[in-house]
Coordinates of C-alpha atoms and ligand atoms in Angstrom, one line a residue:
X159 CA 19.1 36.5 25.6
X160 CA 19.0 38.3 22.1
X161 CA 17.0 41.2 22.9
X162 CA 17.7 41.8 26.1
X163 CA 22.0 42.4 24.8
X164 CA 20.6 44.1 21.9
X165 CA 18.8 46.3 24.4
X166 CA 21.9 47.6 25.9
X167 CA 23.9 47.9 22.8
X168 CA 20.6 50.4 21.9
X169 CA 21.2 52.2 25.7
X170 CA 25.3 52.5 24.7
X171 CA 24.8 54.0 21.5
X172 CA 22.2 56.1 22.2
X173 CA 24.2 57.5 25.9
X174 CA 26.8 57.9 22.9
X175 CA 25.6 60.4 21.4
X176 CA 25.8 62.8 24.2
X177 CA 28.0 61.6 26.7
X178 CA 31.6 61.4 26.3
X179 CA 32.5 57.4 26.2
X180 CA 35.1 58.1 29.4
X181 CA 32.2 58.4 31.4
X182 CA 30.6 55.3 30.0
X183 CA 31.7 52.2 32.0
X184 CA 31.0 48.7 31.5
X185 CA 32.0 45.5 32.7
X186 CA 33.9 44.7 29.5
X187 CA 35.5 48.1 30.2
X188 CA 36.2 47.0 33.5
X189 CA 33.6 48.5 35.2
X190 CA 34.6 47.6 39.3
X191 CA 36.6 50.1 40.2
X192 CA 34.1 52.8 39.9
X193 CA 31.0 50.2 40.8
X194 CA 32.7 50.3 43.9
X195 CA 34.1 53.1 44.5
X196 CA 31.4 54.0 47.1
X197 CA 30.1 50.9 48.7
X198 CA 29.5 50.7 52.5
X199 CA 28.7 47.6 52.4
X200 CA 29.8 44.8 51.1
X201 CA 26.6 42.2 51.6
X202 CA 25.8 43.9 48.1
X203 CA 28.5 43.4 46.3
X204 CA 28.9 39.4 46.9
X205 CA 27.8 36.2 44.7
X206 CA 23.8 36.7 44.9
X207 CA 23.8 40.0 44.4
X208 CA 23.7 41.9 41.1
X209 CA 25.4 45.1 39.4
X210 CA 24.7 47.1 37.4
X211 CA 24.3 47.0 33.3
X212 CA 25.8 49.8 32.8
X213 CA 27.5 52.7 35.0
X214 CA 27.1 56.5 33.8
X215 CA 29.7 59.0 35.2
X216 CA 27.5 62.0 34.9
X217 CA 29.4 65.5 35.0
X218 CA 26.7 68.0 33.9
X219 CA 22.9 67.8 33.9
X220 CA 22.9 66.8 30.9
X221 CA 24.3 63.6 31.1
X222 CA 21.4 63.1 33.8
X223 CA 18.7 63.7 30.8
X224 CA 20.2 61.9 28.6
X225 CA 21.0 58.6 30.6
X226 CA 16.5 58.9 31.7
X227 CA 15.7 59.4 28.0
X228 CA 17.5 56.0 26.2
X229 CA 16.6 53.6 29.9
X230 CA 13.3 55.0 28.6
X231 CA 13.4 54.5 25.2
X232 CA 15.4 50.8 25.5
X233 CA 13.6 49.7 28.5
X234 CA 16.9 50.2 31.0
X235 CA 15.8 51.1 34.5
X236 CA 18.3 54.2 35.7
X237 CA 19.7 53.6 39.9
X238 CA 20.4 57.0 41.2
X239 CA 23.6 57.1 43.7
X240 CA 25.2 60.1 45.5
X241 CA 26.3 58.5 48.4
X242 CA 25.9 54.9 48.2
X243 CA 25.7 54.5 52.4
X244 CA 22.2 53.0 51.6
X245 CA 22.0 50.9 54.1
X246 CA 20.8 47.6 51.5
X247 CA 22.6 48.8 48.4
X248 CA 19.9 49.9 46.0
X249 CA 21.7 53.0 44.4
X250 CA 23.5 50.5 43.0
X251 CA 22.8 46.3 43.2
X252 CA 19.8 44.3 42.9
X253 CA 18.6 41.3 45.3
X254 CA 16.5 40.7 43.2
X255 CA 16.7 38.9 39.4
X256 CA 14.0 40.5 37.6
X257 CA 14.9 43.6 38.0
X258 CA 19.0 42.8 36.0
X259 CA 18.1 45.4 33.5
X260 CA 19.5 48.6 34.2
X261 CA 21.7 50.9 34.8
X262 CA 23.6 53.5 37.4
X263 CA 23.9 57.1 37.3
X264 CA 26.4 57.8 39.6
X265 CA 26.4 62.1 40.8
X266 CA 29.1 61.8 42.8
X267 CA 31.0 64.5 40.9
X268 CA 28.0 67.0 40.5
X269 CA 29.0 67.8 44.0
X270 CA 29.5 71.9 43.3
X271 CA 28.5 73.8 46.9
X272 CA 27.4 77.7 46.0
X273 CA 26.9 79.4 49.6
X274 CA 25.8 82.7 49.4
X275 CA 26.4 83.8 52.7
X276 CA 24.2 87.1 53.0
X277 CA 21.0 85.3 52.6
X278 CA 22.2 81.9 54.7
X279 CA 21.5 79.6 51.8
X280 CA 23.3 77.2 49.7
X281 CA 23.1 74.6 46.2
X282 CA 24.5 72.2 47.2
X283 CA 25.3 69.4 44.2
X284 CA 23.8 66.0 45.5
X285 CA 27.0 64.1 44.5
X286 CA 28.6 66.5 47.0
X287 CA 29.1 64.5 49.8
X288 CA 27.5 66.6 54.6
X289 CA 30.8 67.2 55.5
X290 CA 31.7 68.7 52.6
X291 CA 28.5 71.0 52.9
X292 CA 29.8 71.2 56.4
X293 CA 33.1 72.4 55.5
X294 CA 32.3 74.7 53.3
X295 CA 29.3 75.8 55.4
X296 CA 31.7 77.1 58.6
X297 CA 34.8 79.0 56.0
X298 CA 32.0 81.0 54.3
X299 CA 30.9 81.3 57.9
X300 CA 32.3 80.3 61.8
X301 CA 28.2 81.1 62.6
X302 CA 26.7 78.7 59.7
X303 CA 25.4 75.0 60.5
X304 CA 23.3 72.2 58.6
X305 CA 21.5 70.2 60.3
X306 CA 22.3 66.5 58.3
X307 CA 23.6 63.2 59.4
X308 CA 26.5 62.5 61.3
X309 CA 29.1 60.1 59.1
X310 CA 30.0 63.2 56.7
X311 CA 31.2 60.8 53.6
X312 CA 27.3 60.3 53.2
X313 CA 26.1 61.7 50.2
X314 CA 23.4 64.4 49.3
X315 CA 21.6 63.4 47.1
X316 CA 20.3 60.2 49.0
X317 CA 20.5 61.8 52.3
X318 CA 18.1 65.6 51.9
X319 CA 15.4 63.4 50.0
X320 CA 15.1 61.0 52.8
X321 CA 15.3 62.9 55.3
X322 CA 18.5 63.3 57.5
X323 CA 18.5 63.2 61.0
X324 CA 21.3 64.2 63.3
X325 CA 23.0 66.6 66.2
X326 CA 21.1 70.4 64.7
X327 CA 17.8 68.3 65.1
X328 CA 16.1 68.9 68.2
X329 CA 17.2 72.4 67.3
X330 CA 16.6 72.6 63.6
X331 CA 14.4 69.5 62.0
X332 CA 15.8 67.1 59.1
X333 CA 17.7 68.3 56.7
X334 CA 14.7 67.8 54.4
X335 CA 12.7 70.2 57.1
X336 CA 15.4 73.2 55.5
X337 CA 15.9 72.3 51.9
X338 CA 14.3 75.3 50.4
X339 CA 14.2 74.3 46.5
X340 CA 15.1 71.7 43.5
X341 CA 16.8 70.8 40.5
X342 CA 15.2 67.6 39.6
X343 CA 16.0 65.5 36.0
X344 CA 12.3 63.5 36.1
X345 CA 11.2 60.8 34.0
X346 CA 10.6 62.3 30.6
X347 CA 13.9 63.9 30.6
X348 CA 12.5 67.4 32.0
X349 CA 14.8 69.9 33.7
X350 CA 13.1 71.4 36.3
X351 CA 12.9 73.3 39.6
X352 CA 10.4 74.3 42.4
X353 CA 8.5 76.5 40.1
X354 CA 8.0 73.8 37.3
X355 CA 7.5 70.4 39.1
X356 CA 5.1 71.4 41.4
X357 CA 4.5 71.2 44.9
X358 CA 3.4 67.6 45.4
X359 CA 6.2 66.7 44.1
X360 CA 8.5 69.5 45.9
X361 CA 7.1 67.5 48.9
X362 CA 7.8 64.1 47.7
X363 CA 11.5 64.8 47.7
X364 CA 11.6 65.8 50.6
X365 CA 11.7 62.7 52.9
X366 CA 10.3 60.6 50.6
X367 CA 13.1 59.0 49.2
X368 CA 14.1 60.6 45.9
X369 CA 14.8 57.5 44.0
X370 CA 11.6 57.2 43.3
X371 CA 10.5 60.5 41.7
X372 CA 13.2 61.2 39.1
X373 CA 16.9 62.0 39.6
X374 CA 17.8 65.5 42.2
X375 CA 20.5 66.9 40.9
X376 CA 21.1 70.2 43.3
X377 CA 19.1 71.5 45.6
X378 CA 19.0 74.4 47.6
X379 CA 19.0 75.3 51.6
X380 CA 18.8 77.2 55.0
X381 CA 22.1 77.2 56.4
X382 CA 21.3 77.6 60.7
X383 CA 22.7 79.6 62.8
X384 CA 25.6 77.7 65.3
X385 CA 27.0 80.2 68.2
X386 CA 31.0 80.3 67.0
X387 CA 31.8 78.5 70.1
X388 CA 29.7 74.6 71.2
X389 CA 30.7 72.1 73.4
X390 CA 30.3 68.8 73.3
X391 CA 31.2 66.0 75.9
X392 CA 31.5 62.1 75.8
X393 CA 30.5 60.0 78.8
X394 CA 31.4 56.6 79.7
X395 CA 29.0 54.8 82.2
X396 CA 29.6 51.2 82.2
X397 CA 26.5 48.7 82.8
X398 CA 28.5 47.9 86.5
X399 CA 28.6 52.1 87.4
X400 CA 25.1 52.8 86.1
X401 CA 24.2 52.7 83.0
X402 CA 21.5 50.8 83.1
X403 CA 19.6 53.3 85.8
X404 CA 20.9 56.3 83.2
X405 CA 19.7 55.1 80.1
X406 CA 16.3 54.6 81.6
X407 CA 16.4 58.1 82.9
X408 CA 17.6 59.4 79.5
X409 CA 14.0 58.4 77.7
X410 CA 12.1 61.3 79.6
X411 CA 14.5 64.1 79.8
X412 CA 16.9 63.5 76.5
X413 CA 13.8 64.9 74.8
X414 CA 12.4 67.4 76.3
X415 CA 16.5 69.1 77.0
X416 CA 16.4 72.6 75.4
X417 CA 16.2 72.9 72.1
X418 CA 20.1 73.7 71.8
X419 CA 21.5 70.4 73.8
X420 CA 21.3 66.8 72.2
X421 CA 22.0 64.1 74.7
X422 CA 22.4 60.3 72.2
X423 CA 23.9 57.8 73.9
X424 CA 26.0 55.2 72.6
X425 CA 25.3 51.5 73.8
X426 CA 27.7 48.9 73.1
X427 CA 29.2 45.5 74.9
X428 CA 29.6 46.3 78.9
X429 CA 29.5 50.4 78.5
X430 CA 27.6 53.1 77.5
X431 CA 28.1 56.3 76.0
X432 CA 26.5 59.6 77.2
X433 CA 27.3 62.0 73.9
X434 CA 26.3 66.1 73.1
X435 CA 26.0 69.1 71.5
X436 CA 25.5 72.1 73.1
X437 CA 25.4 75.4 71.1
X438 CA 26.5 77.1 73.7
X439 CA 29.4 77.5 76.5
X440 CA 31.1 75.0 78.8
X441 CA 29.7 77.0 82.2
X442 CA 26.0 77.6 80.7
X443 CA 25.5 74.0 79.3
X444 CA 27.0 72.5 83.1
X445 CA 24.3 74.6 84.4
X446 CA 22.1 72.8 82.1
X447 CA 22.6 68.9 83.0
X448 CA 23.1 69.5 86.3
X449 CA 19.3 71.2 86.2
X450 CA 17.9 68.8 83.8
X451 CA 20.0 65.0 84.7
X452 CA 22.3 65.3 87.6
X453 CA 22.8 62.1 87.4
X454 CA 24.9 61.9 84.3
X455 CA 26.7 64.0 86.4
X456 CA 28.2 65.9 83.3
X457 CA 31.0 68.6 84.8
X458 CA 33.3 70.8 83.6
X459 CA 36.2 68.2 82.7
X460 CA 33.7 66.7 80.7
X461 CA 33.7 70.0 77.9
X462 CA 35.8 70.6 75.5
X463 CA 34.6 74.0 73.2
X464 CA 35.6 74.7 69.4
X465 CA 33.2 75.6 66.7
X466 CA 30.3 74.0 65.0
X467 CA 32.9 71.9 61.7
X468 CA 35.2 70.9 64.4
X469 CA 32.4 68.8 66.6
X470 CA 31.0 67.3 63.7
X471 CA 34.6 65.6 63.1
X472 CA 34.0 64.7 66.7
X473 CA 31.0 62.3 65.6
X474 CA 32.3 60.9 63.6
X475 CA 35.8 60.8 64.9
X476 CA 34.9 60.2 68.2
X477 CA 38.3 62.9 69.2
X478 CA 38.1 66.7 67.7
X479 CA 42.0 66.3 66.9
X480 CA 42.0 65.8 64.0
X481 CA 41.7 69.4 61.6
X482 CA 38.3 69.6 59.4
X483 CA 40.1 69.2 56.4
X484 CA 39.1 65.1 57.7
X485 CA 35.5 66.3 56.6
X486 CA 36.5 66.3 52.8
X487 CA 38.3 62.9 52.3
X488 CA 34.9 61.1 50.1
X489 CA 36.6 57.4 50.7
X490 CA 35.7 56.0 54.1
X491 CA 36.2 52.6 53.8
X492 CA 34.1 50.3 52.1
X493 CA 36.1 46.7 53.1
X494 CA 32.6 46.4 55.7
X495 CA 29.4 44.4 55.7
X496 CA 26.4 46.4 57.1
X497 CA 23.0 45.5 58.6
X498 CA 20.9 48.2 60.8
X499 CA 17.2 48.0 61.9
X500 CA 16.0 50.7 63.6
X501 CA 12.6 51.5 65.3
X502 CA 11.4 54.2 67.2
X503 CA 10.6 54.4 71.1
X504 CA 7.2 56.3 72.9
X505 CA 6.6 55.8 75.6
X506 CA 10.1 54.9 77.2
X507 CA 11.1 51.8 77.9
X508 CA 11.4 49.9 81.3
X509 CA 14.7 49.3 83.3
X510 CA 13.9 45.7 83.5
X511 CA 13.5 46.2 79.4
X512 CA 16.7 47.1 79.7
X513 CA 18.7 45.0 81.9
X514 CA 17.5 41.9 79.4
X515 CA 18.7 43.4 76.2
X516 CA 22.0 43.9 79.1
X517 CA 21.5 40.2 79.8
X518 CA 20.5 39.0 76.8
X519 CA 21.9 39.7 73.6
X520 CA 25.3 42.8 74.7
X521 CA 27.0 40.4 76.1
X522 CA 27.1 38.1 73.0
X523 CA 30.7 38.5 70.3
X524 CA 27.9 39.2 67.5
X525 CA 26.3 42.4 69.4
X526 CA 26.3 45.5 67.6
X527 CA 25.6 48.3 68.8
X528 CA 23.1 51.2 69.6
X529 CA 22.5 54.0 68.8
X530 CA 19.8 55.8 70.4
X531 CA 18.8 60.1 69.2
X532 CA 16.6 62.3 71.0
X533 CA 13.3 62.6 69.1
X534 CA 11.2 66.2 70.9
X535 CA 12.2 69.5 70.3
X536 CA 11.3 71.4 66.5
X537 CA 11.3 67.7 65.3
X538 CA 8.3 67.4 67.9
X539 CA 6.6 71.0 66.3
X540 CA 6.2 70.1 63.0
X541 CA 2.9 68.0 61.7
X542 CA 4.2 64.7 60.0
X543 CA 2.0 65.6 57.2
X544 CA 4.2 68.5 55.6
X545 CA 6.6 66.1 54.6
X546 CA 6.6 62.4 53.9
X547 CA 8.6 61.8 57.4
X548 CA 5.8 61.2 59.5
X549 CA 8.0 60.6 62.8
X550 CA 7.3 63.3 64.5
X551 CA 6.1 62.1 68.0
X552 CA 8.0 59.7 69.4
X553 CA 10.8 59.7 71.6
X554 CA 13.4 58.6 70.3
X555 CA 15.1 56.7 67.6
X556 CA 16.2 53.2 68.1
X557 CA 19.0 52.1 65.5
X558 CA 20.3 47.9 65.8
X559 CA 23.4 48.7 63.5
X560 CA 25.7 45.7 63.2
X561 CA 29.0 46.1 61.2
X562 CA 32.0 43.3 60.8
X563 CA 34.4 42.7 58.7
X564 CA 35.9 39.5 57.2
X565 CA 39.0 39.4 55.1
X566 CA 38.2 35.9 54.4
X567 CA 38.2 34.0 51.0
X568 CA 35.4 31.7 50.4
X569 CA 31.9 32.7 49.7
X570 CA 30.9 29.7 51.9
X571 CA 32.5 31.3 55.4
X572 CA 31.4 34.6 54.4
X573 CA 28.1 33.5 54.0
X574 CA 28.2 32.3 57.2
X575 CA 29.4 34.4 59.8
X576 CA 27.4 36.9 57.6
X577 CA 24.2 35.3 59.1
X578 CA 25.6 35.7 62.8
X579 CA 25.8 38.7 62.5
X580 CA 22.3 38.8 60.9
X581 CA 20.6 36.6 63.4
X582 CA 21.7 39.0 66.2
X583 CA 20.7 41.8 64.9
X584 CA 17.0 40.5 64.0
X585 CA 16.7 39.1 67.2
X586 CA 17.3 42.1 69.4
X587 CA 14.4 43.4 67.2
X588 CA 11.9 40.8 67.9
X589 CA 12.5 41.1 71.7
X590 CA 12.3 44.4 70.7
X591 CA 8.3 44.4 69.8
X592 CA 6.4 45.1 72.8
X593 CA 8.1 48.0 73.7
X594 CA 8.6 50.4 70.7
X595 CA 6.5 51.7 67.8
X596 CA 2.7 49.6 66.9
X597 CA 0.9 49.6 64.0
X598 CA 2.5 50.5 62.1
X599 CA 6.4 49.9 63.2
X600 CA 7.3 52.9 62.1
X601 CA 10.8 52.8 60.2
X602 CA 13.0 55.8 59.4
X603 CA 13.8 55.7 55.8
X604 CA 17.2 56.0 55.8
X605 CA 17.3 53.2 57.3
X606 CA 16.3 50.8 54.8
X607 CA 15.4 47.6 55.8
X608 CA 14.5 44.6 53.1
X609 CA 13.3 43.0 55.6
X610 CA 10.2 44.5 55.8
X611 CA 9.3 43.3 52.8
X612 CA 10.6 44.0 48.5
X613 CA 7.9 44.5 46.3
X614 CA 6.3 42.8 43.7
X615 CA 5.7 43.5 39.7
X616 CA 0.9 43.7 39.5
X617 CA 0.1 41.0 37.8
X618 CA 0.3 40.7 34.5
X619 CA 1.5 44.3 34.2
X620 CA 4.8 46.4 34.2
X621 CA 4.5 48.3 37.7
X622 CA 5.0 47.6 40.8
X623 CA 2.1 46.7 43.2
X624 CA 0.6 48.8 45.2
X625 CA -0.6 46.4 47.5
X626 CA 2.7 44.7 47.9
X627 CA 4.2 47.9 48.7
X628 CA 1.6 49.2 51.4
X629 CA 3.1 46.3 53.8
X630 CA 6.6 48.6 53.3
X631 CA 5.1 51.2 53.1
X632 CA 3.1 52.2 55.8
X633 CA 5.8 51.5 58.3
X634 CA 8.6 54.1 56.3
X635 CA 5.6 56.9 56.0
X636 CA 2.7 55.7 57.5
X637 CA -0.8 57.3 56.6
X638 CA 1.6 59.7 54.2
X639 CA 2.1 56.5 51.8
X640 CA -0.7 57.2 49.6
X641 CA -0.2 60.7 48.6
X642 CA 3.4 59.9 48.1
X643 CA 1.9 57.1 45.9
X644 CA -0.7 59.3 44.0
X645 CA 1.9 62.1 42.9
X646 CA 4.3 58.6 42.2
X647 CA 0.9 58.1 39.6
X648 CA 2.2 61.4 38.0
X649 CA 5.1 62.0 37.6
X650 CA 6.4 59.0 37.1
X651 CA 3.1 56.3 35.8
X652 CA 4.6 54.4 34.0
X653 CA 7.1 53.4 36.6
X654 CA 10.1 54.4 35.6
X655 CA 12.3 55.1 38.4
X656 CA 11.7 51.7 40.7
X657 CA 13.5 49.3 42.9
X658 CA 13.3 46.4 45.7
X659 CA 11.7 48.8 48.0
X660 CA 10.5 52.2 45.9
X661 CA 7.1 53.9 45.2
X662 CA 4.3 52.7 43.5
X663 CA 1.7 54.8 41.5
X664 CA -1.8 54.7 43.6
X665 CA -4.4 52.5 41.3
X666 CA -7.4 54.6 39.9
X667 CA -9.6 52.5 42.0
X668 CA -7.6 53.6 45.1
Ligands
FDA134 P1 22.7 56.6 47.7 O1 23.7 57.1 46.9 O2 23.1 55.0 48.2 O3 21.1 56.6 47.5 C1 20.0 56.0 48.9 C2 19.3 55.8 47.8 O4 18.8 57.6 47.7 C3 19.3 55.1 46.9 O5 17.7 54.5 46.6 C4 19.1 55.8 45.2 O6 18.7 56.0 44.2 C5 19.2 58.0 46.1 N1 19.1 58.4 45.6 C6 21.2 59.1 46.0 N2 21.1 59.8 45.2 C7 19.7 60.6 44.7 C8 19.7 61.8 43.4 N3 21.1 63.0 43.4 N4 18.3 61.7 43.0 C9 17.4 60.7 43.8 N5 17.0 59.7 44.0 C10 18.4 59.5 44.8 N6 21.2 59.1 58.1 C11 21.0 59.4 59.0 O7 19.5 60.6 59.2 N7 22.1 60.3 59.9 C12 22.8 59.8 60.0 O8 23.6 60.9 61.0 C13 22.6 58.7 59.7 N8 24.7 58.1 59.5 C14 24.7 57.4 58.7 C15 26.0 56.4 58.4 C16 26.5 55.4 57.7 C17 27.6 55.4 57.4 C18 25.5 55.7 57.0 C19 26.1 54.5 55.3 C20 24.7 56.0 56.2 C21 24.2 56.0 57.2 N9 22.6 57.3 57.2 C22 22.4 58.7 58.1 C23 22.2 57.4 56.3 C24 22.0 57.9 55.4 O9 21.3 59.2 55.3 C25 21.0 57.1 53.9 O10 21.7 56.1 53.9 C26 21.5 58.4 53.2 O11 20.3 57.6 52.2 C27 22.3 57.6 52.2 O12 22.1 59.1 50.9 P2 23.1 58.8 49.9 O13 23.6 59.5 48.8 O14 24.8 58.4 50.3 O15 23.1 57.2 49.0

């Protein structure tokens, strides 16, 4: 409509008062290369999804402030993108035709990292990747590490604000558990730090998903001690060897291992890979494995000793024969489609359940990768209300991770393949129901899943419905959902920062 486009023009001219034109991209000036620069899921650049009206590629915090102020003034909502790894593309796309009116604030250029070696702390821009943070920490001191995800191109901004789980989590918890301070632009366009934002907002952005509360520009984090030499292994067992028995046992063993040892399982087709990080040398690891998990048959020949930073290369690339500099490569191949569903397991699943998963599901050509990540250790020592991330007391996290490639032109064929891939993921998820978390099913917000439900606006209002949002919100946040909504009412009562799964303001009567 005319009103619609004049809003956008007014928004653009408001931006241009403070932001250089070279940093403002619209479809008319060919924004697609910027848009695609950090897209990780091609489902969200397909017909039927909507991209932004405008992309602002901020290079300083003032650009963020201006974008928020202009957006408020001219009713253009803002979605923040740091690394673009959102499983459901919410940082750059919308599946809801009623939410077309948004701009993307791309923080990729706000990625400075300052290490304070004497205090073992760092200030990190949200646009930095995990790989850049790992590399910088280790370059400052080989015994500095940081607990965060296993994929080096994930963005600091989304990852830390949603939690951040990885190989150091059994020892040091989530990334969010190691955040000391943050700089945030709020819905009024103010630049706040921990002392000026207050503890409620500081609590909310450490696991509640930043997108509902403001734009986190940078983070102060605690770097954690790692040994100069760590040991990794990856042991493959096939289904017709002992994989089913081993996984059944792994479920109780892995969360109870010493905190220096993280042991995950990747299951695909006919095999299971047991992949470990140990903060220490091979000899002690072999002993530890014998004591806790003799049946796996781990021996000295399985050990690979290396620096911690090289172990982050190993965890992503499956080999440590690459230089640590690969962590600085920001452009991973974006040409894939992705659907992930996840859950948490509280009581070990019986052996026959694993037999069924294998015989009914993993034989199929469209089978996904199953990623089983142990909790326990520090994860279980932190109170479920200390941060918005409530899932502290499970044995392990269960991800059904489907990635596929499709180079065909022609939307119909691509959509048909997508349907087959996604229905496999959803089918297995349904079959897992008796064995996984219940009332509500527990999901980690960084493994975003729009199947859980999407927001609607309140009748006649212009604010996200609390009642509708509880359906998905309590799965991500359990009892912390209400507190998140209360924080939202305080810091963004008009619901400026919103998407399909943003936290709504708490209604006055609730
Ligand atoms: P992106 O930019 O897409 O943002 C994600 C969400 O956060 C969006 O809603 C966005 O608006 C919001 N947001 C981003 N930056 C913000 C900011 N500065 N301020 C406020 N809001 C902001 N997770 C994990 O715990 N462990 C793991 O090992 C992995 N591994 C992994 C591998 C791969 C290939 C993918 C695609 C994803 C993962 N993840 C993961 C999940 C990952 O942690 C999750 O997708 C993060 O939100 C990604 O953060 P980005 O900044 O990259 O995403």
